[in-house]
JSON list of C-alpha atoms in Angstrom, two decimals:
[
{"chain": "A", "resi": 6, "resn": "MET", "atom": "CA", "xyz": [-23.90, 209.81, -128.25]},
{"chain": "A", "resi": 7, "resn": "ARG", "atom": "CA", "xyz": [-23.92, 206.48, -126.44]},
{"chain": "A", "resi": 8, "resn": "PRO", "atom": "CA", "xyz": [-27.02, 204.32, -127.04]},
{"chain": "A", "resi": 9, "resn": "PHE", "atom": "CA", "xyz": [-29.32, 203.81, -124.07]},
{"chain": "A", "resi": 10, "resn": "PRO", "atom": "CA", "xyz": [-28.28, 200.50, -122.45]},
{"chain": "A", "resi": 11, "resn": "VAL", "atom": "CA", "xyz": [-30.71, 197.68, -123.12]},
{"chain": "A", "resi": 12, "resn": "PHE", "atom": "CA", "xyz": [-30.28, 196.50, -119.53]},
{"chain": "A", "resi": 13, "resn": "PHE", "atom": "CA", "xyz": [-31.76, 199.68, -118.08]},
{"chain": "A", "resi": 14, "resn": "LEU", "atom": "CA", "xyz": [-34.63, 199.59, -120.55]},
{"chain": "A", "resi": 15, "resn": "VAL", "atom": "CA", "xyz": [-35.49, 196.00, -119.61]},
{"chain": "A", "resi": 16, "resn": "ALA", "atom": "CA", "xyz": [-35.12, 196.79, -115.89]},
{"chain": "A", "resi": 17, "resn": "THR", "atom": "CA", "xyz": [-37.47, 199.77, -116.22]},
{"chain": "A", "resi": 18, "resn": "VAL", "atom": "CA", "xyz": [-40.10, 197.69, -118.01]},
{"chain": "A", "resi": 19, "resn": "LEU", "atom": "CA", "xyz": [-39.89, 194.92, -115.41]},
{"chain": "A", "resi": 20, "resn": "LEU", "atom": "CA", "xyz": [-40.18, 197.46, -112.59]},
{"chain": "A", "resi": 21, "resn": "LEU", "atom": "CA", "xyz": [-43.30, 198.95, -114.14]},
{"chain": "A", "resi": 22, "resn": "MET", "atom": "CA", "xyz": [-44.76, 195.47, -114.62]},
{"chain": "A", "resi": 23, "resn": "LEU", "atom": "CA", "xyz": [-44.34, 194.87, -110.89]},
{"chain": "A", "resi": 24, "resn": "ILE", "atom": "CA", "xyz": [-45.54, 198.27, -109.71]},
{"chain": "A", "resi": 25, "resn": "VAL", "atom": "CA", "xyz": [-48.56, 198.85, -111.95]},
{"chain": "A", "resi": 26, "resn": "PRO", "atom": "CA", "xyz": [-50.52, 195.75, -110.83]},
{"chain": "A", "resi": 27, "resn": "PHE", "atom": "CA", "xyz": [-49.73, 196.61, -107.21]},
{"chain": "A", "resi": 28, "resn": "VAL", "atom": "CA", "xyz": [-50.98, 200.17, -107.54]},
{"chain": "A", "resi": 29, "resn": "SER", "atom": "CA", "xyz": [-53.94, 199.37, -109.77]},
{"chain": "A", "resi": 30, "resn": "ALA", "atom": "CA", "xyz": [-55.17, 196.69, -107.37]},
{"chain": "A", "resi": 31, "resn": "GLN", "atom": "CA", "xyz": [-56.07, 199.39, -104.88]},
{"chain": "A", "resi": 32, "resn": "GLU", "atom": "CA", "xyz": [-59.47, 201.12, -104.83]},
{"chain": "A", "resi": 33, "resn": "TYR", "atom": "CA", "xyz": [-59.53, 204.90, -105.16]},
{"chain": "A", "resi": 34, "resn": "ILE", "atom": "CA", "xyz": [-62.30, 207.19, -103.93]},
{"chain": "A", "resi": 35, "resn": "VAL", "atom": "CA", "xyz": [-62.93, 210.40, -105.85]},
{"chain": "A", "resi": 36, "resn": "GLN", "atom": "CA", "xyz": [-64.97, 213.13, -104.24]},
{"chain": "A", "resi": 37, "resn": "SER", "atom": "CA", "xyz": [-65.55, 216.84, -104.56]},
{"chain": "A", "resi": 38, "resn": "GLY", "atom": "CA", "xyz": [-62.92, 219.17, -103.22]},
{"chain": "A", "resi": 39, "resn": "TYR", "atom": "CA", "xyz": [-65.61, 221.16, -101.41]},
{"chain": "A", "resi": 40, "resn": "ASP", "atom": "CA", "xyz": [-67.16, 220.21, -98.08]},
{"chain": "A", "resi": 41, "resn": "SER", "atom": "CA", "xyz": [-70.54, 221.59, -99.19]},
{"chain": "A", "resi": 42, "resn": "PRO", "atom": "CA", "xyz": [-72.35, 222.16, -102.49]},
{"chain": "A", "resi": 43, "resn": "VAL", "atom": "CA", "xyz": [-71.07, 225.07, -104.59]},
{"chain": "A", "resi": 44, "resn": "THR", "atom": "CA", "xyz": [-74.54, 226.63, -104.67]},
{"chain": "A", "resi": 45, "resn": "PRO", "atom": "CA", "xyz": [-77.39, 226.25, -102.17]},
{"chain": "A", "resi": 46, "resn": "ASP", "atom": "CA", "xyz": [-79.59, 224.43, -104.65]},
{"chain": "A", "resi": 47, "resn": "ALA", "atom": "CA", "xyz": [-76.85, 222.07, -105.88]},
{"chain": "A", "resi": 48, "resn": "GLU", "atom": "CA", "xyz": [-76.84, 218.43, -104.82]},
{"chain": "A", "resi": 49, "resn": "SER", "atom": "CA", "xyz": [-74.01, 216.98, -102.79]},
{"chain": "A", "resi": 50, "resn": "ARG", "atom": "CA", "xyz": [-71.90, 214.49, -104.72]},
{"chain": "A", "resi": 51, "resn": "VAL", "atom": "CA", "xyz": [-71.54, 211.07, -103.15]},
{"chain": "A", "resi": 52, "resn": "PRO", "atom": "CA", "xyz": [-67.94, 209.76, -103.30]},
{"chain": "A", "resi": 53, "resn": "VAL", "atom": "CA", "xyz": [-67.68, 206.82, -105.68]},
{"chain": "A", "resi": 54, "resn": "PRO", "atom": "CA", "xyz": [-64.83, 204.35, -106.26]},
{"chain": "A", "resi": 55, "resn": "VAL", "atom": "CA", "xyz": [-63.08, 204.50, -109.63]},
{"chain": "A", "resi": 56, "resn": "PRO", "atom": "CA", "xyz": [-60.49, 202.19, -111.20]},
{"chain": "A", "resi": 57, "resn": "PHE", "atom": "CA", "xyz": [-56.87, 203.22, -111.21]},
{"chain": "A", "resi": 58, "resn": "TYR", "atom": "CA", "xyz": [-56.76, 203.75, -114.97]},
{"chain": "A", "resi": 59, "resn": "ALA", "atom": "CA", "xyz": [-59.67, 206.22, -114.78]},
{"chain": "A", "resi": 60, "resn": "LEU", "atom": "CA", "xyz": [-57.64, 208.65, -112.68]},
{"chain": "A", "resi": 61, "resn": "PRO", "atom": "CA", "xyz": [-56.00, 211.70, -114.26]},
{"chain": "A", "resi": 62, "resn": "LEU", "atom": "CA", "xyz": [-52.66, 211.00, -115.90]},
{"chain": "A", "resi": 63, "resn": "TRP", "atom": "CA", "xyz": [-50.69, 213.09, -113.40]},
{"chain": "A", "resi": 64, "resn": "VAL", "atom": "CA", "xyz": [-52.18, 211.06, -110.50]},
{"chain": "A", "resi": 65, "resn": "ILE", "atom": "CA", "xyz": [-51.22, 207.78, -112.18]},
{"chain": "A", "resi": 66, "resn": "LEU", "atom": "CA", "xyz": [-47.66, 208.96, -112.77]},
{"chain": "A", "resi": 67, "resn": "ALA", "atom": "CA", "xyz": [-47.36, 210.22, -109.20]},
{"chain": "A", "resi": 68, "resn": "GLN", "atom": "CA", "xyz": [-48.39, 206.83, -107.85]},
{"chain": "A", "resi": 69, "resn": "LEU", "atom": "CA", "xyz": [-45.91, 204.99, -110.06]},
{"chain": "A", "resi": 70, "resn": "VAL", "atom": "CA", "xyz": [-43.10, 207.27, -108.94]},
{"chain": "A", "resi": 71, "resn": "LEU", "atom": "CA", "xyz": [-43.92, 207.14, -105.22]},
{"chain": "A", "resi": 72, "resn": "VAL", "atom": "CA", "xyz": [-44.31, 203.35, -104.83]},
{"chain": "A", "resi": 73, "resn": "PRO", "atom": "CA", "xyz": [-40.59, 202.50, -105.33]},
{"chain": "A", "resi": 74, "resn": "TYR", "atom": "CA", "xyz": [-39.68, 205.30, -102.92]},
{"chain": "A", "resi": 75, "resn": "GLU", "atom": "CA", "xyz": [-42.11, 203.93, -100.32]},
{"chain": "A", "resi": 76, "resn": "LEU", "atom": "CA", "xyz": [-40.64, 200.45, -100.73]},
{"chain": "A", "resi": 77, "resn": "LEU", "atom": "CA", "xyz": [-37.14, 201.85, -100.27]},
{"chain": "A", "resi": 78, "resn": "LEU", "atom": "CA", "xyz": [-38.18, 203.63, -97.08]},
{"chain": "A", "resi": 79, "resn": "THR", "atom": "CA", "xyz": [-39.64, 200.36, -95.74]},
{"chain": "A", "resi": 80, "resn": "ILE", "atom": "CA", "xyz": [-36.40, 198.49, -96.43]},
{"chain": "A", "resi": 81, "resn": "LYS", "atom": "CA", "xyz": [-34.35, 201.24, -94.75]},
{"chain": "A", "resi": 82, "resn": "PHE", "atom": "CA", "xyz": [-36.68, 201.16, -91.75]},
{"chain": "A", "resi": 83, "resn": "TRP", "atom": "CA", "xyz": [-36.09, 197.44, -91.14]},
{"chain": "A", "resi": 84, "resn": "ALA", "atom": "CA", "xyz": [-32.36, 197.91, -91.67]},
{"chain": "A", "resi": 85, "resn": "TYR", "atom": "CA", "xyz": [-32.42, 200.70, -89.08]},
{"chain": "A", "resi": 86, "resn": "LEU", "atom": "CA", "xyz": [-33.94, 198.26, -86.58]},
{"chain": "A", "resi": 87, "resn": "GLY", "atom": "CA", "xyz": [-31.02, 195.90, -87.16]},
{"chain": "A", "resi": 88, "resn": "ILE", "atom": "CA", "xyz": [-32.90, 193.45, -89.37]},
{"chain": "A", "resi": 89, "resn": "ARG", "atom": "CA", "xyz": [-30.86, 192.45, -92.40]},
{"chain": "A", "resi": 90, "resn": "ARG", "atom": "CA", "xyz": [-30.59, 189.63, -94.88]},
{"chain": "A", "resi": 91, "resn": "ILE", "atom": "CA", "xyz": [-28.26, 186.83, -93.81]},
{"chain": "A", "resi": 92, "resn": "SER", "atom": "CA", "xyz": [-25.67, 185.96, -96.44]},
{"chain": "A", "resi": 93, "resn": "SER", "atom": "CA", "xyz": [-22.43, 184.00, -96.64]},
{"chain": "A", "resi": 94, "resn": "ALA", "atom": "CA", "xyz": [-20.59, 187.29, -96.09]},
{"chain": "A", "resi": 95, "resn": "ASN", "atom": "CA", "xyz": [-22.18, 188.11, -92.72]},
{"chain": "A", "resi": 96, "resn": "VAL", "atom": "CA", "xyz": [-23.46, 184.75, -91.45]},
{"chain": "A", "resi": 97, "resn": "LEU", "atom": "CA", "xyz": [-20.56, 184.41, -89.00]},
{"chain": "A", "resi": 98, "resn": "ASP", "atom": "CA", "xyz": [-21.07, 187.88, -87.52]},
{"chain": "A", "resi": 99, "resn": "GLN", "atom": "CA", "xyz": [-23.43, 186.27, -85.01]},
{"chain": "A", "resi": 100, "resn": "GLU", "atom": "CA", "xyz": [-21.29, 185.10, -82.07]},
{"chain": "A", "resi": 101, "resn": "VAL", "atom": "CA", "xyz": [-23.01, 181.79, -81.24]},
{"chain": "A", "resi": 102, "resn": "ARG", "atom": "CA", "xyz": [-23.17, 180.79, -84.91]},
{"chain": "A", "resi": 103, "resn": "ALA", "atom": "CA", "xyz": [-19.48, 181.55, -85.33]},
{"chain": "A", "resi": 104, "resn": "GLN", "atom": "CA", "xyz": [-18.67, 179.36, -82.31]},
{"chain": "A", "resi": 105, "resn": "ILE", "atom": "CA", "xyz": [-20.67, 176.46, -83.78]},
{"chain": "A", "resi": 106, "resn": "TYR", "atom": "CA", "xyz": [-18.89, 176.82, -87.12]},
{"chain": "A", "resi": 107, "resn": "ASP", "atom": "CA", "xyz": [-15.48, 176.93, -85.44]},
{"chain": "A", "resi": 108, "resn": "HIS", "atom": "CA", "xyz": [-16.28, 173.79, -83.43]},
{"chain": "A", "resi": 109, "resn": "ILE", "atom": "CA", "xyz": [-17.31, 171.91, -86.57]},
{"chain": "A", "resi": 110, "resn": "LYS", "atom": "CA", "xyz": [-14.17, 173.09, -88.33]},
{"chain": "A", "resi": 111, "resn": "LYS", "atom": "CA", "xyz": [-12.03, 171.68, -85.51]},
{"chain": "A", "resi": 112, "resn": "ASN", "atom": "CA", "xyz": [-14.07, 168.46, -85.24]},
{"chain": "A", "resi": 113, "resn": "PRO", "atom": "CA", "xyz": [-14.97, 167.32, -88.77]},
{"chain": "A", "resi": 114, "resn": "GLY", "atom": "CA", "xyz": [-17.56, 164.56, -88.84]},
{"chain": "A", "resi": 115, "resn": "ILE", "atom": "CA", "xyz": [-19.08, 165.44, -85.47]},
{"chain": "A", "resi": 116, "resn": "HIS", "atom": "CA", "xyz": [-22.71, 164.37, -85.15]},
{"chain": "A", "resi": 117, "resn": "LEU", "atom": "CA", "xyz": [-25.67, 166.39, -83.91]},
{"chain": "A", "resi": 118, "resn": "ARG", "atom": "CA", "xyz": [-25.91, 165.07, -80.35]},
{"chain": "A", "resi": 119, "resn": "GLY", "atom": "CA", "xyz": [-22.16, 165.17, -79.89]},
{"chain": "A", "resi": 120, "resn": "LEU", "atom": "CA", "xyz": [-22.11, 168.80, -81.02]},
{"chain": "A", "resi": 121, "resn": "ALA", "atom": "CA", "xyz": [-24.99, 169.71, -78.69]},
{"chain": "A", "resi": 122, "resn": "GLY", "atom": "CA", "xyz": [-23.28, 167.99, -75.75]},
{"chain": "A", "resi": 123, "resn": "GLU", "atom": "CA", "xyz": [-19.85, 169.49, -76.30]},
{"chain": "A", "resi": 124, "resn": "MET", "atom": "CA", "xyz": [-21.22, 173.00, -76.77]},
{"chain": "A", "resi": 125, "resn": "GLU", "atom": "CA", "xyz": [-23.81, 172.60, -73.98]},
{"chain": "A", "resi": 126, "resn": "MET", "atom": "CA", "xyz": [-26.49, 174.03, -76.25]},
{"chain": "A", "resi": 127, "resn": "LYS", "atom": "CA", "xyz": [-30.21, 173.36, -76.54]},
{"chain": "A", "resi": 128, "resn": "MET", "atom": "CA", "xyz": [-31.09, 171.24, -79.54]},
{"chain": "A", "resi": 129, "resn": "GLY", "atom": "CA", "xyz": [-33.59, 173.75, -80.95]},
{"chain": "A", "resi": 130, "resn": "THR", "atom": "CA", "xyz": [-31.07, 176.61, -80.88]},
{"chain": "A", "resi": 131, "resn": "LEU", "atom": "CA", "xyz": [-28.38, 174.40, -82.40]},
{"chain": "A", "resi": 132, "resn": "ARG", "atom": "CA", "xyz": [-30.64, 173.20, -85.22]},
{"chain": "A", "resi": 133, "resn": "TYR", "atom": "CA", "xyz": [-31.59, 176.80, -86.06]},
{"chain": "A", "resi": 134, "resn": "HIS", "atom": "CA", "xyz": [-27.98, 177.94, -86.45]},
{"chain": "A", "resi": 135, "resn": "LEU", "atom": "CA", "xyz": [-26.93, 174.75, -88.26]},
{"chain": "A", "resi": 136, "resn": "ASN", "atom": "CA", "xyz": [-29.70, 175.28, -90.80]},
{"chain": "A", "resi": 137, "resn": "ILE", "atom": "CA", "xyz": [-28.50, 178.83, -91.49]},
{"chain": "A", "resi": 138, "resn": "LEU", "atom": "CA", "xyz": [-24.89, 177.62, -91.84]},
{"chain": "A", "resi": 139, "resn": "ARG", "atom": "CA", "xyz": [-26.07, 174.95, -94.28]},
{"chain": "A", "resi": 140, "resn": "ILE", "atom": "CA", "xyz": [-28.20, 177.34, -96.35]},
{"chain": "A", "resi": 141, "resn": "THR", "atom": "CA", "xyz": [-25.29, 179.79, -96.65]},
{"chain": "A", "resi": 142, "resn": "HIS", "atom": "CA", "xyz": [-22.98, 176.89, -97.66]},
{"chain": "A", "resi": 143, "resn": "LYS", "atom": "CA", "xyz": [-20.68, 177.26, -94.67]},
{"chain": "A", "resi": 144, "resn": "ILE", "atom": "CA", "xyz": [-21.01, 173.62, -93.66]},
{"chain": "A", "resi": 145, "resn": "ALA", "atom": "CA", "xyz": [-21.58, 170.31, -95.43]},
{"chain": "A", "resi": 146, "resn": "VAL", "atom": "CA", "xyz": [-24.05, 167.80, -94.01]},
{"chain": "A", "resi": 147, "resn": "SER", "atom": "CA", "xyz": [-23.70, 164.03, -94.33]},
{"chain": "A", "resi": 148, "resn": "GLU", "atom": "CA", "xyz": [-26.71, 161.90, -93.42]},
{"chain": "A", "resi": 149, "resn": "ASP", "atom": "CA", "xyz": [-27.02, 158.16, -93.00]},
{"chain": "A", "resi": 150, "resn": "VAL", "atom": "CA", "xyz": [-29.40, 155.83, -91.19]},
{"chain": "A", "resi": 151, "resn": "ALA", "atom": "CA", "xyz": [-27.62, 156.25, -87.85]},
{"chain": "A", "resi": 152, "resn": "SER", "atom": "CA", "xyz": [-26.71, 159.93, -87.66]},
{"chain": "A", "resi": 153, "resn": "VAL", "atom": "CA", "xyz": [-26.28, 163.36, -89.21]},
{"chain": "A", "resi": 154, "resn": "ARG", "atom": "CA", "xyz": [-22.71, 164.67, -89.34]},
{"chain": "A", "resi": 155, "resn": "PHE", "atom": "CA", "xyz": [-21.23, 168.06, -90.11]},
{"chain": "A", "resi": 156, "resn": "TYR", "atom": "CA", "xyz": [-18.10, 169.26, -91.90]},
{"chain": "A", "resi": 157, "resn": "GLU", "atom": "CA", "xyz": [-16.56, 172.52, -92.97]},
{"chain": "A", "resi": 158, "resn": "ASN", "atom": "CA", "xyz": [-17.85, 173.25, -96.47]},
{"chain": "A", "resi": 159, "resn": "SER", "atom": "CA", "xyz": [-15.03, 174.91, -98.39]},
{"chain": "A", "resi": 160, "resn": "GLY", "atom": "CA", "xyz": [-13.97, 172.01, -100.57]},
{"chain": "A", "resi": 161, "resn": "THR", "atom": "CA", "xyz": [-11.84, 170.77, -97.68]},
{"chain": "A", "resi": 162, "resn": "TYR", "atom": "CA", "xyz": [-13.20, 167.22, -97.66]},
{"chain": "A", "resi": 163, "resn": "SER", "atom": "CA", "xyz": [-14.27, 164.95, -100.48]},
{"chain": "A", "resi": 164, "resn": "LEU", "atom": "CA", "xyz": [-17.19, 162.58, -99.97]},
{"chain": "A", "resi": 165, "resn": "GLU", "atom": "CA", "xyz": [-14.76, 159.70, -99.38]},
{"chain": "A", "resi": 166, "resn": "GLU", "atom": "CA", "xyz": [-12.83, 161.74, -96.79]},
{"chain": "A", "resi": 167, "resn": "GLN", "atom": "CA", "xyz": [-16.09, 162.59, -95.03]},
{"chain": "A", "resi": 168, "resn": "HIS", "atom": "CA", "xyz": [-16.83, 158.87, -94.72]},
{"chain": "A", "resi": 169, "resn": "ILE", "atom": "CA", "xyz": [-13.36, 158.18, -93.32]},
{"chain": "A", "resi": 170, "resn": "LEU", "atom": "CA", "xyz": [-13.60, 160.98, -90.75]},
{"chain": "A", "resi": 171, "resn": "LYS", "atom": "CA", "xyz": [-17.02, 159.72, -89.72]},
{"chain": "A", "resi": 172, "resn": "TYR", "atom": "CA", "xyz": [-15.61, 156.27, -88.94]},
{"chain": "A", "resi": 173, "resn": "LEU", "atom": "CA", "xyz": [-12.57, 157.64, -87.16]},
{"chain": "A", "resi": 174, "resn": "ARG", "atom": "CA", "xyz": [-14.88, 159.36, -84.67]},
{"chain": "A", "resi": 175, "resn": "ASN", "atom": "CA", "xyz": [-16.16, 155.96, -83.53]},
{"chain": "A", "resi": 176, "resn": "GLU", "atom": "CA", "xyz": [-13.71, 154.44, -81.04]},
{"chain": "A", "resi": 177, "resn": "THR", "atom": "CA", "xyz": [-14.21, 150.79, -82.07]},
{"chain": "A", "resi": 178, "resn": "THR", "atom": "CA", "xyz": [-14.04, 151.50, -85.81]},
{"chain": "A", "resi": 179, "resn": "ARG", "atom": "CA", "xyz": [-10.98, 153.66, -85.26]},
{"chain": "A", "resi": 180, "resn": "LYS", "atom": "CA", "xyz": [-9.21, 150.77, -83.50]},
{"chain": "A", "resi": 181, "resn": "ILE", "atom": "CA", "xyz": [-10.16, 148.39, -86.31]},
{"chain": "A", "resi": 182, "resn": "LEU", "atom": "CA", "xyz": [-8.75, 150.76, -88.93]},
{"chain": "A", "resi": 183, "resn": "SER", "atom": "CA", "xyz": [-5.56, 151.14, -86.91]},
{"chain": "A", "resi": 184, "resn": "VAL", "atom": "CA", "xyz": [-5.15, 147.36, -86.88]},
{"chain": "A", "resi": 185, "resn": "LEU", "atom": "CA", "xyz": [-5.67, 147.21, -90.65]},
{"chain": "A", "resi": 186, "resn": "ILE", "atom": "CA", "xyz": [-3.07, 149.95, -91.17]},
{"chain": "A", "resi": 187, "resn": "ASP", "atom": "CA", "xyz": [-0.48, 148.02, -89.15]},
{"chain": "A", "resi": 188, "resn": "ARG", "atom": "CA", "xyz": [-1.41, 144.52, -90.37]},
{"chain": "A", "resi": 189, "resn": "PRO", "atom": "CA", "xyz": [-2.83, 144.29, -93.90]},
{"chain": "A", "resi": 190, "resn": "MET", "atom": "CA", "xyz": [-4.82, 141.19, -94.87]},
{"chain": "A", "resi": 191, "resn": "VAL", "atom": "CA", "xyz": [-5.92, 140.48, -91.31]},
{"chain": "A", "resi": 192, "resn": "THR", "atom": "CA", "xyz": [-8.83, 138.13, -90.54]},
{"chain": "A", "resi": 193, "resn": "ARG", "atom": "CA", "xyz": [-11.98, 138.77, -88.56]},
{"chain": "A", "resi": 194, "resn": "GLN", "atom": "CA", "xyz": [-10.79, 136.74, -85.58]},
{"chain": "A", "resi": 195, "resn": "GLU", "atom": "CA", "xyz": [-7.44, 138.53, -85.53]},
{"chain": "A", "resi": 196, "resn": "ILE", "atom": "CA", "xyz": [-9.24, 141.88, -85.51]},
{"chain": "A", "resi": 197, "resn": "ALA", "atom": "CA", "xyz": [-11.56, 140.72, -82.72]},
{"chain": "A", "resi": 198, "resn": "ASP", "atom": "CA", "xyz": [-8.60, 139.62, -80.60]},
{"chain": "A", "resi": 199, "resn": "ALA", "atom": "CA", "xyz": [-6.67, 142.85, -81.22]},
{"chain": "A", "resi": 200, "resn": "VAL", "atom": "CA", "xyz": [-9.59, 145.21, -80.55]},
{"chain": "A", "resi": 201, "resn": "GLY", "atom": "CA", "xyz": [-11.27, 143.19, -77.80]},
{"chain": "A", "resi": 202, "resn": "VAL", "atom": "CA", "xyz": [-14.73, 142.82, -79.34]},
{"chain": "A", "resi": 203, "resn": "SER", "atom": "CA", "xyz": [-16.78, 139.86, -80.53]},
{"chain": "A", "resi": 204, "resn": "GLY", "atom": "CA", "xyz": [-16.61, 138.37, -84.02]},
{"chain": "A", "resi": 205, "resn": "PRO", "atom": "CA", "xyz": [-20.18, 139.45, -84.93]},
{"chain": "A", "resi": 206, "resn": "SER", "atom": "CA", "xyz": [-19.35, 143.00, -83.83]},
{"chain": "A", "resi": 207, "resn": "VAL", "atom": "CA", "xyz": [-16.31, 143.01, -86.12]},
{"chain": "A", "resi": 208, "resn": "SER", "atom": "CA", "xyz": [-18.47, 141.74, -89.00]},
{"chain": "A", "resi": 209, "resn": "TRP", "atom": "CA", "xyz": [-20.96, 144.58, -88.45]},
{"chain": "A", "resi": 210, "resn": "HIS", "atom": "CA", "xyz": [-18.23, 147.23, -88.57]},
{"chain": "A", "resi": 211, "resn": "MET", "atom": "CA", "xyz": [-16.53, 145.64, -91.58]},
{"chain": "A", "resi": 212, "resn": "LYS", "atom": "CA", "xyz": [-19.79, 145.53, -93.53]},
{"chain": "A", "resi": 213, "resn": "ARG", "atom": "CA", "xyz": [-20.26, 149.29, -93.08]},
{"chain": "A", "resi": 214, "resn": "LEU", "atom": "CA", "xyz": [-16.65, 150.01, -94.03]},
{"chain": "A", "resi": 215, "resn": "GLU", "atom": "CA", "xyz": [-16.92, 147.85, -97.13]},
{"chain": "A", "resi": 216, "resn": "ASP", "atom": "CA", "xyz": [-20.17, 149.50, -98.22]},
{"chain": "A", "resi": 217, "resn": "ASP", "atom": "CA", "xyz": [-18.41, 152.89, -98.15]},
{"chain": "A", "resi": 218, "resn": "ASN", "atom": "CA", "xyz": [-15.35, 151.53, -100.01]},
{"chain": "A", "resi": 219, "resn": "ILE", "atom": "CA", "xyz": [-13.03, 152.11, -97.05]},
{"chain": "A", "resi": 220, "resn": "ILE", "atom": "CA", "xyz": [-11.84, 148.49, -97.04]},
{"chain": "A", "resi": 221, "resn": "THR", "atom": "CA", "xyz": [-11.67, 145.58, -99.48]},
{"chain": "A", "resi": 222, "resn": "THR", "atom": "CA", "xyz": [-12.05, 141.87, -98.75]},
{"chain": "A", "resi": 223, "resn": "ARG", "atom": "CA", "xyz": [-10.26, 138.83, -100.08]},
{"chain": "A", "resi": 224, "resn": "ARG", "atom": "CA", "xyz": [-11.48, 135.31, -99.51]},
{"chain": "A", "resi": 225, "resn": "GLU", "atom": "CA", "xyz": [-8.89, 132.57, -99.02]},
{"chain": "A", "resi": 226, "resn": "GLY", "atom": "CA", "xyz": [-10.71, 129.28, -98.70]},
{"chain": "A", "resi": 227, "resn": "ARG", "atom": "CA", "xyz": [-13.12, 129.62, -95.80]},
{"chain": "A", "resi": 228, "resn": "VAL", "atom": "CA", "xyz": [-11.30, 132.61, -94.35]},
{"chain": "A", "resi": 229, "resn": "THR", "atom": "CA", "xyz": [-12.00, 136.25, -95.28]},
{"chain": "A", "resi": 230, "resn": "ALA", "atom": "CA", "xyz": [-9.15, 138.73, -94.98]},
{"chain": "A", "resi": 231, "resn": "TYR", "atom": "CA", "xyz": [-9.47, 142.51, -94.96]},
{"chain": "A", "resi": 232, "resn": "GLU", "atom": "CA", "xyz": [-7.24, 145.32, -96.15]},
{"chain": "A", "resi": 233, "resn": "ILE", "atom": "CA", "xyz": [-7.38, 149.06, -96.82]},
{"chain": "A", "resi": 234, "resn": "PRO", "atom": "CA", "xyz": [-6.58, 150.40, -100.33]},
{"chain": "A", "resi": 235, "resn": "VAL", "atom": "CA", "xyz": [-3.27, 152.27, -100.37]},
{"chain": "A", "resi": 236, "resn": "PRO", "atom": "CA", "xyz": [-4.65, 155.83, -101.01]},
{"chain": "A", "resi": 237, "resn": "VAL", "atom": "CA", "xyz": [-7.23, 155.39, -98.25]},
{"chain": "A", "resi": 238, "resn": "ALA", "atom": "CA", "xyz": [-4.62, 153.92, -95.90]},
{"chain": "A", "resi": 239, "resn": "ARG", "atom": "CA", "xyz": [-2.37, 156.95, -96.43]},
{"chain": "A", "resi": 240, "resn": "TYR", "atom": "CA", "xyz": [-5.17, 159.37, -95.61]},
{"chain": "A", "resi": 241, "resn": "ILE", "atom": "CA", "xyz": [-6.17, 157.40, -92.49]},
{"chain": "A", "resi": 242, "resn": "SER", "atom": "CA", "xyz": [-2.53, 157.32, -91.35]},
{"chain": "A", "resi": 243, "resn": "ARG", "atom": "CA", "xyz": [-2.32, 161.11, -91.58]},
{"chain": "A", "resi": 244, "resn": "GLN", "atom": "CA", "xyz": [-5.54, 161.50, -89.63]},
{"chain": "A", "resi": 245, "resn": "ILE", "atom": "CA", "xyz": [-4.45, 159.08, -86.91]},
{"chain": "A", "resi": 246, "resn": "GLN", "atom": "CA", "xyz": [-1.22, 161.03, -86.50]},
{"chain": "A", "resi": 247, "resn": "THR", "atom": "CA", "xyz": [-3.41, 164.13, -86.09]},
{"chain": "A", "resi": 248, "resn": "PRO", "atom": "CA", "xyz": [-5.93, 162.65, -83.63]},
{"chain": "A", "resi": 249, "resn": "VAL", "atom": "CA", "xyz": [-9.63, 163.10, -84.30]},
{"chain": "A", "resi": 250, "resn": "ARG", "atom": "CA", "xyz": [-11.65, 163.24, -81.10]},
{"chain": "A", "resi": 251, "resn": "ALA", "atom": "CA", "xyz": [-13.85, 160.14, -80.88]},
{"chain": "A", "resi": 252, "resn": "ASN", "atom": "CA", "xyz": [-17.47, 160.64, -79.87]},
{"chain": "A", "resi": 253, "resn": "GLY", "atom": "CA", "xyz": [-19.29, 157.96, -81.84]}
]
């Protein structure tokens, strides 16, 4: 004979621990089964409340058995109305949510306002679906001082790759990175001339790129030159060959 599994024993005890307080917290009224006194001279009995544990044993057992069944019926009722728990398995069954996920998948690093504009969706609706996608681990969210950006969350992008994709979505930064790919060890003025922006603007972009380890700097006298580490340069080259739509 197989021993009774410990798991079922523990589960039964836990279930009773949950049910008994729930049932015993209720107040029960006990009264006579007759509408009038048994004999003309007998006094009517006034119904009085009694604690759960003072009830007959068969009543206690009946309550303990019926409560799980009642809970099950409640769950089935809500399921019948179409209300169900959202999980990673069914989160994309909702059409609008699936469209948002697909757009993020095709546009990694897109920011909130860009996503709202491209999908022509109200911000409140978009935030609601994005939050569900994040909770169910369908998307990854990258936040900085300037913006919140979204990526497919299936191990597709490392943190470094997320940073790179974020910068490639900005037109000016993308041009700067393209210059650095073609001409390593270029100076600030050379970048400004090639991209068509001011020197201070180049410095602002380069500071952000350096903080995220996308570029390195080398000082030669009074001149600072910039370059991209080889592994990063290879990844950027692949992304530039497969254009990423720029939206800031």
